[in-house]
mmCIF file of C-alpha atoms and ligand atoms in Angstrom:
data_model
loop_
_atom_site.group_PDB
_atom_site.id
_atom_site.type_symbol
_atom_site.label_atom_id
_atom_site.label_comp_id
_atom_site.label_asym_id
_atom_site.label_seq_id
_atom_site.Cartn_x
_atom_site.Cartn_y
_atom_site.Cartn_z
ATOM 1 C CA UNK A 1 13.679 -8.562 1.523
ATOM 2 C CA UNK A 2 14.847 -9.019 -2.015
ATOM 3 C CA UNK A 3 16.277 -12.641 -1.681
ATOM 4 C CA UNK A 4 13.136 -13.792 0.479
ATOM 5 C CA UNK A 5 10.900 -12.698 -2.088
ATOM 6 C CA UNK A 6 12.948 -14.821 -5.128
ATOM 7 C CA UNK A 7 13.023 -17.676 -2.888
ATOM 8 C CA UNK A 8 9.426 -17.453 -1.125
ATOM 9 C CA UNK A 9 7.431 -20.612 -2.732
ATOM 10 C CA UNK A 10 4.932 -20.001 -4.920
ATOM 11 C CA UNK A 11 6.028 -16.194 -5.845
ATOM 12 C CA UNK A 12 7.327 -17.018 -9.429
ATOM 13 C CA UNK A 13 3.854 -18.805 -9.616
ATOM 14 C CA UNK A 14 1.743 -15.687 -8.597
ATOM 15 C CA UNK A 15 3.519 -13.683 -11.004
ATOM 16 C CA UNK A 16 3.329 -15.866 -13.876
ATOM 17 C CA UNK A 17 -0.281 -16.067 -13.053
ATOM 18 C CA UNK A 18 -0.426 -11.813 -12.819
ATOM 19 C CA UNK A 19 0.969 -12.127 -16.449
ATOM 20 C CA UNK A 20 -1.393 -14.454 -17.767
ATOM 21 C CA UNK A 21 -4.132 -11.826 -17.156
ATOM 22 C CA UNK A 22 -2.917 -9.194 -18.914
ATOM 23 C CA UNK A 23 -3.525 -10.615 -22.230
ATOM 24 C CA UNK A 24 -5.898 -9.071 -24.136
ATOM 25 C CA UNK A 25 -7.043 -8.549 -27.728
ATOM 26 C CA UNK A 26 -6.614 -4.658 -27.026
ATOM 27 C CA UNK A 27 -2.909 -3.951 -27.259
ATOM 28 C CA UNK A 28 -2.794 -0.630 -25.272
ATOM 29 C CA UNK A 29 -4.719 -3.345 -22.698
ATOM 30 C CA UNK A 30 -2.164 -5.365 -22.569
ATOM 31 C CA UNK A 31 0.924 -2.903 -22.769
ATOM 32 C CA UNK A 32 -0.374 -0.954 -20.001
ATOM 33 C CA UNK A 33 -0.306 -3.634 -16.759
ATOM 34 C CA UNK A 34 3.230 -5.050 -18.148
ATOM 35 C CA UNK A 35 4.523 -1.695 -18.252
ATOM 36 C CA UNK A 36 3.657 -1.112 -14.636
ATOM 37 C CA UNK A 37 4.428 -4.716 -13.407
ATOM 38 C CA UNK A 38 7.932 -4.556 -15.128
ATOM 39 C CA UNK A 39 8.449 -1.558 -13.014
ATOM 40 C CA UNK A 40 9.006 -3.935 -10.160
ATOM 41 C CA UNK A 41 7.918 -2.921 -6.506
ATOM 42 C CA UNK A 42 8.441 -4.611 -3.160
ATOM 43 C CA UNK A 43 5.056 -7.223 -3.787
ATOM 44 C CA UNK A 44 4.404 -6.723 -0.247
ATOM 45 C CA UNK A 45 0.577 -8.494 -0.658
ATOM 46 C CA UNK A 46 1.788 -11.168 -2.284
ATOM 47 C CA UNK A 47 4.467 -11.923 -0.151
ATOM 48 C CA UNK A 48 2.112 -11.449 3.035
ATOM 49 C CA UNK A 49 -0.792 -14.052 1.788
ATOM 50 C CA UNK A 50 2.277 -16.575 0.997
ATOM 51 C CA UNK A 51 3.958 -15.701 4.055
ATOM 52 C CA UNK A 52 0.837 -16.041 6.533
ATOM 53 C CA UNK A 53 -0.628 -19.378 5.006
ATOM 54 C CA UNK A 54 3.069 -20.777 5.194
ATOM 55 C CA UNK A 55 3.545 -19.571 8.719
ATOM 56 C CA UNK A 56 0.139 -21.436 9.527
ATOM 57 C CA UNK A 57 1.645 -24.831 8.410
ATOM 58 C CA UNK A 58 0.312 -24.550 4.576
ATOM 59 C CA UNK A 59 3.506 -26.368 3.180
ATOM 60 C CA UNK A 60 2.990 -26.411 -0.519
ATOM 61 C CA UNK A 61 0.939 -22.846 -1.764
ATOM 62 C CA UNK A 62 -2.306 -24.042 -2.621
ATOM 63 C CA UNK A 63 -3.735 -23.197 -5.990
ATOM 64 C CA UNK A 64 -6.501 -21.279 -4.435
ATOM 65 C CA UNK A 65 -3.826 -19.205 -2.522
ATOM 66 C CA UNK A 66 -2.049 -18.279 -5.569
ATOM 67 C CA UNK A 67 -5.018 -17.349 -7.079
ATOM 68 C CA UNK A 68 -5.951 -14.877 -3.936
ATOM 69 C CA UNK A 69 -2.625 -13.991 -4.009
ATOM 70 C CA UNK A 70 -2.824 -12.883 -7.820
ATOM 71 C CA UNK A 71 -6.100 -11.519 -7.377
ATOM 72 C CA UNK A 72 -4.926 -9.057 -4.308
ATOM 73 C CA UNK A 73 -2.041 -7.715 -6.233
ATOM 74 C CA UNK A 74 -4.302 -6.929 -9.507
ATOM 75 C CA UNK A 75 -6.490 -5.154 -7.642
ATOM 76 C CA UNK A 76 -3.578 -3.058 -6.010
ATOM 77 C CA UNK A 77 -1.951 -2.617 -9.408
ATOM 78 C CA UNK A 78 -4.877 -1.611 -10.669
ATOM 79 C CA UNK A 79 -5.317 1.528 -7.820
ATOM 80 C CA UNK A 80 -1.681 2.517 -8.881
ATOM 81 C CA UNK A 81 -3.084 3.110 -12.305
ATOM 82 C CA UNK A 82 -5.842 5.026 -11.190
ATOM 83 C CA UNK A 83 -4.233 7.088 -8.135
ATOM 84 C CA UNK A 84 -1.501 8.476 -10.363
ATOM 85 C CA UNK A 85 -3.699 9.971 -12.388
ATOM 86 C CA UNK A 86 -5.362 11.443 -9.827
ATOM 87 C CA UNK A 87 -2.383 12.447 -7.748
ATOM 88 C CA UNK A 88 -1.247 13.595 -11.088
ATOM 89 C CA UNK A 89 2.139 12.059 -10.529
ATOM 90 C CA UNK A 90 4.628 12.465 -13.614
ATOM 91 C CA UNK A 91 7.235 9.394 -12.077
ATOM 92 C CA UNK A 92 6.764 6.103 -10.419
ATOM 93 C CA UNK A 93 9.944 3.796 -10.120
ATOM 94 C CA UNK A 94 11.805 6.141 -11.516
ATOM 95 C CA UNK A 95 9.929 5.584 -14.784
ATOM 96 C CA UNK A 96 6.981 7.701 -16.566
ATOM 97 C CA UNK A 97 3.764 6.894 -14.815
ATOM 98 C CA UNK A 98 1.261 4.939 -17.371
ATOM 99 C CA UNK A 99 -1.130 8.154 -18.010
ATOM 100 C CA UNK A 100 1.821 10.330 -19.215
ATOM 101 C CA UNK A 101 2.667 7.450 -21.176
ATOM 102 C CA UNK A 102 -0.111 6.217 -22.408
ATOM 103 C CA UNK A 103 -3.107 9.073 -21.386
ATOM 104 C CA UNK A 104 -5.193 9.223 -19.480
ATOM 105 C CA UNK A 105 -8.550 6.968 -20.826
ATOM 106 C CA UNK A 106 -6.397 4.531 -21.767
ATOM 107 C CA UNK A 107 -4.900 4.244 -18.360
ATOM 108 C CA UNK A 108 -8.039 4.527 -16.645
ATOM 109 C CA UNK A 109 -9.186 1.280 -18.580
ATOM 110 C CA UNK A 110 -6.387 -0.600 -17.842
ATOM 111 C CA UNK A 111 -7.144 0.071 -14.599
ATOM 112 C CA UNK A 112 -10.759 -0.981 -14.665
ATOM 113 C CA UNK A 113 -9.557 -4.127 -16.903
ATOM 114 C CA UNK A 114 -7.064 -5.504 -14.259
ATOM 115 C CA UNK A 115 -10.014 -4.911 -11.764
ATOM 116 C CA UNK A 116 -12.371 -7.442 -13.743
ATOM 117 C CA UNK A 117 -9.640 -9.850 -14.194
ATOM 118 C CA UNK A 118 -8.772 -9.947 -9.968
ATOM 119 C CA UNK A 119 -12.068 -10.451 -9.253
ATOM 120 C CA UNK A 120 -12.264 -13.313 -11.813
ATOM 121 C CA UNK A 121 -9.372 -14.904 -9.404
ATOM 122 C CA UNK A 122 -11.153 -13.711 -5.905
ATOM 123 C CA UNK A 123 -14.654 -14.378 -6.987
ATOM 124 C CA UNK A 124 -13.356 -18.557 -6.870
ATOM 125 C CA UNK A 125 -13.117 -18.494 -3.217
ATOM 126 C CA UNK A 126 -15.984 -19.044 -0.539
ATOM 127 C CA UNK A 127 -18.590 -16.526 -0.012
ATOM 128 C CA UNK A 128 -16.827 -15.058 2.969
ATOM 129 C CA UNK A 129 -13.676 -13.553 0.620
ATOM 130 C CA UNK A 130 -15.964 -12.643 -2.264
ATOM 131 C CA UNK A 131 -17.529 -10.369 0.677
ATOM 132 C CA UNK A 132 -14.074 -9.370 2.026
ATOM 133 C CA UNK A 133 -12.749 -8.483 -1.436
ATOM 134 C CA UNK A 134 -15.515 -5.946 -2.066
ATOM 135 C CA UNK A 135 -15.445 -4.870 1.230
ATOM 136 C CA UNK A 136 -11.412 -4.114 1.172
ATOM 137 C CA UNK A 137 -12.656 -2.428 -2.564
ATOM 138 C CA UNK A 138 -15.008 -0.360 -1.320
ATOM 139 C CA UNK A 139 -12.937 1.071 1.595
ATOM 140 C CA UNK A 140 -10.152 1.586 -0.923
ATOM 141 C CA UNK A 141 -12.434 4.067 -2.545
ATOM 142 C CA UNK A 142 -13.333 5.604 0.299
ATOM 143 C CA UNK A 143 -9.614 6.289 1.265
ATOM 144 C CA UNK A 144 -9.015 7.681 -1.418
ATOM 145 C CA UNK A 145 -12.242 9.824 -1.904
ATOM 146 C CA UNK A 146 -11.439 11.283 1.508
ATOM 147 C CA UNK A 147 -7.712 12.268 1.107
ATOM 148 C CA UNK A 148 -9.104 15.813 0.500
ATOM 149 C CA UNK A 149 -6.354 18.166 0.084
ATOM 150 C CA UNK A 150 -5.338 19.833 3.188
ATOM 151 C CA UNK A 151 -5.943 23.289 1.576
ATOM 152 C CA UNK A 152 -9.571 22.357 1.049
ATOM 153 C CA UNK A 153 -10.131 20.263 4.280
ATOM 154 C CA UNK A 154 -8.490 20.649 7.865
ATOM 155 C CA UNK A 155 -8.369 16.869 8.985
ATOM 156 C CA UNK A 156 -7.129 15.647 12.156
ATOM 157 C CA UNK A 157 -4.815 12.908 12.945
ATOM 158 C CA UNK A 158 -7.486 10.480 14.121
ATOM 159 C CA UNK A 159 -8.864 10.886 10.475
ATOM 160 C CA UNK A 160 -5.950 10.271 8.506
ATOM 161 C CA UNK A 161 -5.315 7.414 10.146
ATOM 162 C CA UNK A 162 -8.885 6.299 9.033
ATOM 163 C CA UNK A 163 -7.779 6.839 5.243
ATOM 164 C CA UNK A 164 -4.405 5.052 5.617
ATOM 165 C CA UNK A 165 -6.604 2.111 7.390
ATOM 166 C CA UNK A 166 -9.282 2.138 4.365
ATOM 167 C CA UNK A 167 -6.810 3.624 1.204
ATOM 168 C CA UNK A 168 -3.903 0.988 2.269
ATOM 169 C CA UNK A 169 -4.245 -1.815 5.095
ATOM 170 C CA UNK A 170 -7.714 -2.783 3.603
ATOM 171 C CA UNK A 171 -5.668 -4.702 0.689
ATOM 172 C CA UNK A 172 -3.143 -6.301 3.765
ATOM 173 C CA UNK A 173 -5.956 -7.395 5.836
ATOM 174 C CA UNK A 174 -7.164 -8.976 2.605
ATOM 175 C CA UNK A 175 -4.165 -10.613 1.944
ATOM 176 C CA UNK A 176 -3.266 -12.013 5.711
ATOM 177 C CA UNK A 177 -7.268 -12.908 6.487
ATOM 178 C CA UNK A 178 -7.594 -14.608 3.303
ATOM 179 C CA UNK A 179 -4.340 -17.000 3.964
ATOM 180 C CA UNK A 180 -6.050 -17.701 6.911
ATOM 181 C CA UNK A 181 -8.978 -18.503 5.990
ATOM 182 C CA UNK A 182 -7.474 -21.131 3.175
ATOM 183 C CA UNK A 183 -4.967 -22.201 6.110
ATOM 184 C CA UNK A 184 -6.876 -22.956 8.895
ATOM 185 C CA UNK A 185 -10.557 -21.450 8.076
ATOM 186 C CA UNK A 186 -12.076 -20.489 10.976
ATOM 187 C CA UNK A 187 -11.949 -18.390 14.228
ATOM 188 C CA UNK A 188 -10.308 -17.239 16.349
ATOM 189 C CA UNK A 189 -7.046 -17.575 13.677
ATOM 190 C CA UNK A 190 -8.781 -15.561 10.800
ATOM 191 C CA UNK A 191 -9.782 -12.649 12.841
ATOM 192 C CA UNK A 192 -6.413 -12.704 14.467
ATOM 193 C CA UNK A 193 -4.589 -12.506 10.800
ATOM 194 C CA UNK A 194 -7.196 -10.336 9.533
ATOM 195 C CA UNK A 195 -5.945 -7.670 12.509
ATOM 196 C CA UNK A 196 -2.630 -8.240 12.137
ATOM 197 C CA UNK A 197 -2.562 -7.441 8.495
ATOM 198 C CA UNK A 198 -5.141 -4.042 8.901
ATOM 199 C CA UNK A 199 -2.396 -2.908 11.767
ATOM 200 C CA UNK A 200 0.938 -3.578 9.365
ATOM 201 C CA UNK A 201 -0.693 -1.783 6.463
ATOM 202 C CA UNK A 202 -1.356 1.001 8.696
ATOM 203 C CA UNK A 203 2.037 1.332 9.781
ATOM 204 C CA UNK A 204 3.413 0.604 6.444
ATOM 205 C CA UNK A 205 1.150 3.853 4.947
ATOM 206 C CA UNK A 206 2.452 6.126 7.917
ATOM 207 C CA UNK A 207 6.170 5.063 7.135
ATOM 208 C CA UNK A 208 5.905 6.080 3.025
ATOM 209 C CA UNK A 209 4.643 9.117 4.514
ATOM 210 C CA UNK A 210 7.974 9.265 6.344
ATOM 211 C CA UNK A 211 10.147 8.256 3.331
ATOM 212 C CA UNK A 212 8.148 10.673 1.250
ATOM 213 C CA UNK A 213 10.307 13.513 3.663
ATOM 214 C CA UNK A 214 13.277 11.835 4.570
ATOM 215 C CA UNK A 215 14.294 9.406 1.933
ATOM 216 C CA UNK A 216 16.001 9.971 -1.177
ATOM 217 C CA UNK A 217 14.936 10.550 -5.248
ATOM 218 C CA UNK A 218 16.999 7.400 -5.889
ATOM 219 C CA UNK A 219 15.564 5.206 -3.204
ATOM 220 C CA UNK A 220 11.952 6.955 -3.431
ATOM 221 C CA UNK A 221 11.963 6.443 -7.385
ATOM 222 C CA UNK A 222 10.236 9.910 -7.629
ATOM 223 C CA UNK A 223 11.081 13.457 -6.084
ATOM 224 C CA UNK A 224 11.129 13.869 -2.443
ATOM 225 C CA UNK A 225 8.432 16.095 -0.911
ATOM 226 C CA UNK A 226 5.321 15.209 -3.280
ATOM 227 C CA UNK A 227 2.898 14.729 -0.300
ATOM 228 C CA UNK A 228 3.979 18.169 0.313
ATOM 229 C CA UNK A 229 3.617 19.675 -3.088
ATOM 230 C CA UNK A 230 0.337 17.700 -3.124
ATOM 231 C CA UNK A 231 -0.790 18.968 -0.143
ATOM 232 C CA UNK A 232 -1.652 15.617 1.209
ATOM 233 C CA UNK A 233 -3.565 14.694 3.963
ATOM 234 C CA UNK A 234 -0.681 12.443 4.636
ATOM 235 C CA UNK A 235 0.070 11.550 8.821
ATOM 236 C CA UNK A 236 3.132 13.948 8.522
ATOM 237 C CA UNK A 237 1.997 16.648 6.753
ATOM 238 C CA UNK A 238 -1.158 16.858 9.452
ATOM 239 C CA UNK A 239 1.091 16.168 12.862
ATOM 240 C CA UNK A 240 3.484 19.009 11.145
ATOM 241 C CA UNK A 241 0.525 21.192 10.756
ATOM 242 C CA UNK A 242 -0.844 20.494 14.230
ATOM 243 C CA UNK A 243 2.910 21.062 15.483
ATOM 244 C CA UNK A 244 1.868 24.888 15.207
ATOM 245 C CA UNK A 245 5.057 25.312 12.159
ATOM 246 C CA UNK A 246 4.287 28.899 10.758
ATOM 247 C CA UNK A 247 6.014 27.484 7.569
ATOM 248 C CA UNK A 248 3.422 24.140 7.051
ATOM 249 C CA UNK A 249 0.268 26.624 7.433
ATOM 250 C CA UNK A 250 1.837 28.883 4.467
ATOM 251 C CA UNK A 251 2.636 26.186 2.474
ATOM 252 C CA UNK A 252 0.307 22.879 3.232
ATOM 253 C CA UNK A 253 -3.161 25.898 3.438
ATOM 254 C CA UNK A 254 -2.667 27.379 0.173
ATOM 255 C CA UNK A 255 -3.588 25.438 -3.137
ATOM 256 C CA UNK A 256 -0.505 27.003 -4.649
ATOM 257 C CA UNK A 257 2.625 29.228 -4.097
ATOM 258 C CA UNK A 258 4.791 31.460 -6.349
ATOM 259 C CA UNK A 259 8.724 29.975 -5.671
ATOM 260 C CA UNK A 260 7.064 26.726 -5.170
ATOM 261 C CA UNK A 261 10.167 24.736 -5.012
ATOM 262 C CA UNK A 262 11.873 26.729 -2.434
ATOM 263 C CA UNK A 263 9.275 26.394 -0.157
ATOM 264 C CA UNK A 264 9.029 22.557 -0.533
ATOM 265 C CA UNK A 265 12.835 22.669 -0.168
ATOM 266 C CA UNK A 266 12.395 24.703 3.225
ATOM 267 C CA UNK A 267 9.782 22.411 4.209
ATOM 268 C CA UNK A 268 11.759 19.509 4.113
ATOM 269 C CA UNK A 269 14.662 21.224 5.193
ATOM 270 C CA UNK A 270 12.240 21.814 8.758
ATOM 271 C CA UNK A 271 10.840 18.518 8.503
ATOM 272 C CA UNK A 272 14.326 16.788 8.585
ATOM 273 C CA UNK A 273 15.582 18.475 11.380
ATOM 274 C CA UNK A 274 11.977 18.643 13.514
ATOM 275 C CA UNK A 275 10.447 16.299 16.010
ATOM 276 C CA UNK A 276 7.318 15.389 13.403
ATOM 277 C CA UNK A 277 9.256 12.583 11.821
ATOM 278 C CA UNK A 278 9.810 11.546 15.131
ATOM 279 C CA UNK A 279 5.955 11.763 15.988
ATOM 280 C CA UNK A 280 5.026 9.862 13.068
ATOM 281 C CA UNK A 281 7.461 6.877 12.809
ATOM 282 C CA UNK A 282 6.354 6.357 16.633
ATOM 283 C CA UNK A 283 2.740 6.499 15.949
ATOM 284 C CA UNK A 284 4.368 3.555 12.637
ATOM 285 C CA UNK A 285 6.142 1.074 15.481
ATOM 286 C CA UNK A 286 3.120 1.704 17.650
ATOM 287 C CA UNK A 287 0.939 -0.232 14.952
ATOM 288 C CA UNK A 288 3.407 -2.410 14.060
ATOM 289 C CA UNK A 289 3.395 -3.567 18.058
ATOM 290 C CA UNK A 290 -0.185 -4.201 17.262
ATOM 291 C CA UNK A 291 0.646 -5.685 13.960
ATOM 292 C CA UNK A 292 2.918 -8.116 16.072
ATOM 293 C CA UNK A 293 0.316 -8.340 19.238
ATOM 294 C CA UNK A 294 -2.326 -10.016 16.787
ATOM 295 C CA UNK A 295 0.068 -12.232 14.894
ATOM 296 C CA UNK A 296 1.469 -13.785 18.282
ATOM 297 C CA UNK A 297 -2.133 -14.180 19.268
ATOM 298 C CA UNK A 298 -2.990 -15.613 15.669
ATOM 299 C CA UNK A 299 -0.220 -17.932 16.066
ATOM 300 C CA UNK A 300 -0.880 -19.209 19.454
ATOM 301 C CA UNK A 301 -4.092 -20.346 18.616
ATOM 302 C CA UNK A 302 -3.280 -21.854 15.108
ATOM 303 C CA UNK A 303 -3.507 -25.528 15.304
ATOM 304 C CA UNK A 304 0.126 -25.947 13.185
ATOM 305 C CA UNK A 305 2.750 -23.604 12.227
ATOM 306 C CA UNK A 306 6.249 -23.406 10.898
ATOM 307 C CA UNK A 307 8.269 -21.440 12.718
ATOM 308 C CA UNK A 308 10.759 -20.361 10.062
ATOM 309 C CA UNK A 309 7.811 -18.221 7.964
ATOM 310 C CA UNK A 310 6.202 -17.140 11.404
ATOM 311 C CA UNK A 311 10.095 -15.906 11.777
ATOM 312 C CA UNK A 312 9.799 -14.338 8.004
ATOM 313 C CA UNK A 313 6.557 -12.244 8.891
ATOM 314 C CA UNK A 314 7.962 -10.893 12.208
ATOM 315 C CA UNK A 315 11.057 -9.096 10.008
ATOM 316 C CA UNK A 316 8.151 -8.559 7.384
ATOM 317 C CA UNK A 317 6.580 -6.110 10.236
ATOM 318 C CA UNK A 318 10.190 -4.643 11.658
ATOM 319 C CA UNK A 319 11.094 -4.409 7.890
ATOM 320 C CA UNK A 320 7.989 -1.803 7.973
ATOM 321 C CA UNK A 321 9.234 0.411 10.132
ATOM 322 C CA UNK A 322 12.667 0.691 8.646
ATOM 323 C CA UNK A 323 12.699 0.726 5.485
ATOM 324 C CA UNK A 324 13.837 3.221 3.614
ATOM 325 C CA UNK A 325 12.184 2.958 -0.197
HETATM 326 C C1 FPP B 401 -1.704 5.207 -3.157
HETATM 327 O O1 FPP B 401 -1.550 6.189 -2.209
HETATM 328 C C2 FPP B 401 -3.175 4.902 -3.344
HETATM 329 C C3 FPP B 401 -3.848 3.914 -2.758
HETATM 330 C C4 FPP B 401 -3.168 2.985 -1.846
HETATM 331 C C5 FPP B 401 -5.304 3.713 -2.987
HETATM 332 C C6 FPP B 401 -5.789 4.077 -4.346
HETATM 333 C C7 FPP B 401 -7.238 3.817 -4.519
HETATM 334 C C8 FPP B 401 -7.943 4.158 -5.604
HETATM 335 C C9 FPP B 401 -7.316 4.846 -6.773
HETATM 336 C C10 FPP B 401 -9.392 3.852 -5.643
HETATM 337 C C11 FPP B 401 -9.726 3.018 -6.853
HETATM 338 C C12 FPP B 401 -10.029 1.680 -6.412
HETATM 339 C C13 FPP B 401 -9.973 0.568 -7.179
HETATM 340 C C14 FPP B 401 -10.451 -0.693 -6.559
HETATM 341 C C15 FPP B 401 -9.451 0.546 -8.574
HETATM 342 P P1 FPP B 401 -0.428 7.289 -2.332
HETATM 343 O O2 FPP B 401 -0.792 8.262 -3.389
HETATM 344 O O3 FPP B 401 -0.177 7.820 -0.967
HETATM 345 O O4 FPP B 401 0.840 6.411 -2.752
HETATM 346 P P2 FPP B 401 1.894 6.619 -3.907
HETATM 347 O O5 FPP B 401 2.923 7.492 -3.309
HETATM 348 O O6 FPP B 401 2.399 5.220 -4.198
HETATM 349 O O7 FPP B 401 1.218 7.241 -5.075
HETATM 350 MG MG1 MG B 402 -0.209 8.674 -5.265
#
């Protein structure tokens, strides 16, 4: 994934345009984004916009694509800002998260400060993404509002499903509908890529769910088991609840435990060995065949295409399901 991403046209250009809008007569303003952007990350949205307009025969990344592009992944760095300080997360990439670094109302502007600058770059587009972009906005808000802690809330599968759809795959739909819609621009295409990217950011939240249980602290870049410690609405920590586990109702229930880290340890120990995982990476490959499903059928009816990036964004959905950071 690594190598595609240096070599993927127009990728060095989106990030020297991400940069560019961090600068800022505020220094703390400034500091904050490139702290988080030189923390790396896999630039999924990115890659998907240039992948899908690619894919649908755009040979040279337009500038209006890089700007989307740009736009998409300010807006999610921006919800990283925010989210860890609600999460309360100490670590992300294996580095401090910006709010124990730099507090909390600082980070919380530099959050609402990258927001202004991406819609600067989405706002440039037709009518149609101006009305997407809020619309992805708004639903990230929503997912986020609703990912009620499961010691306050009993949710049920079918509704955490509807969080990872609005908290995650509203940003990928974003990114695949609006490559679209500067590729080919009109139906049936757009609504094609638009479903194919809501399905792949679907599976891709249900799989960090998985990692979150069965990866590793160096892989992860934080601790193992903070849905868990959370108490998470996340797609594993409900299927393990609704798997009747005496061990998820003591600990997932409860807003807090005395030995806390034994029981996480316990819990993962159960989780690793249990037929959840299982559950929930089948419910991931289950959207990701309707991930694929919609991209075939976006493909088919796209008047030109390249088959070596249509190639790239079918092992940008199996790379979904099995990956392991
Ligand atoms: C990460 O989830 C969080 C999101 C994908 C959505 C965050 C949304 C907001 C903070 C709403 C604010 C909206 C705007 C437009 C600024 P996670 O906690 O499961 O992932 P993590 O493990 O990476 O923290
Ligand atoms: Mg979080």
């Amino acid at each position: 994934m690594a190598e595609r991403l240096v070599n993927l046209p127009g990728m060095s250009a989106v990030e020297e345009l991400i940069r560019s809008k961090f600068e800022s007569d505020s220094s703390s303003l400034q500091e904050i984004p490139e702290y988080l952007f030189a923390l790396g990350g896999k630039r999924m949205r990115p890659m998907l916009t240039l992948l899908s307009a690619a894919a649908l025969g755009m040979r040279t990344p337009s500038p209006r694509l890089i700007e989307i592009a740009a736009g998409i992944e300010l807006i999610h760095m921006a919800t990283l800002l925010h989210d860890d300080i609600i999460d309360k997360s100490p670590i992300r990439r294996h580095k401090q998260s910006a709010f124990l670094k730099y507090g909390v109302p600082n980070t919380l502007l530099a959050g609402d400060f990258l927001l202004v600058r991406a819609f600067s770059l989405c706002a440039r587009l037709d009518r149609h993404i101006i009305d997407a972009t809020e619309q992805a906005c708004v639903e990230l808000t929503e997912g986020e509002i609703e990912e009620i802690p499961l010691f306050r809330a009993h949710l049920n599968v079918t509704e955490v499903l509807e969080i990872a759809r609005k908290k995650t795959a509203a940003l990928f739909r974003l990114a695949a509908e609006s490559a679209a819609f500067l590729a080919v621009g009109k139906e049936p295409v757009l609504n094609c890529f638009l479903e194919f990217g809501e399905k792949l950011g679907v599976a891709f939240q249900i799989l960090d769910d998985v990692l979150d249980v069965i990866s590793t602290e160096d892989l992860l870049g934080k601790k193992a088991g903070q849905d868990l410690l959370e108490r998470k609405p996340s797609v594993v920590n409900v299927l393990w609840l609704e798997s009747g586990s005496e061990l998820s109702k003591r600990l997932l229930t409860e807003p807090q435990l005395e030995g806390e880290d034994l029981f996480v340890a316990k819990a993962l120990a159960e989780l690793r060995h249990g037929e959840t995982i299982q559950r929930a990476r089948a419910l991931a490959i289950k959207y990701a065949r309707e991930a694929e499903s919609a991209l075939d059928a976006g493909l088919a009816q796209a008047p030109n295409k390249d088959k070596a990036y249509s190639t790239a964004l079918y092992a940008l959905i199996r790379y979904t399901t099995e990956r392991l950071e």
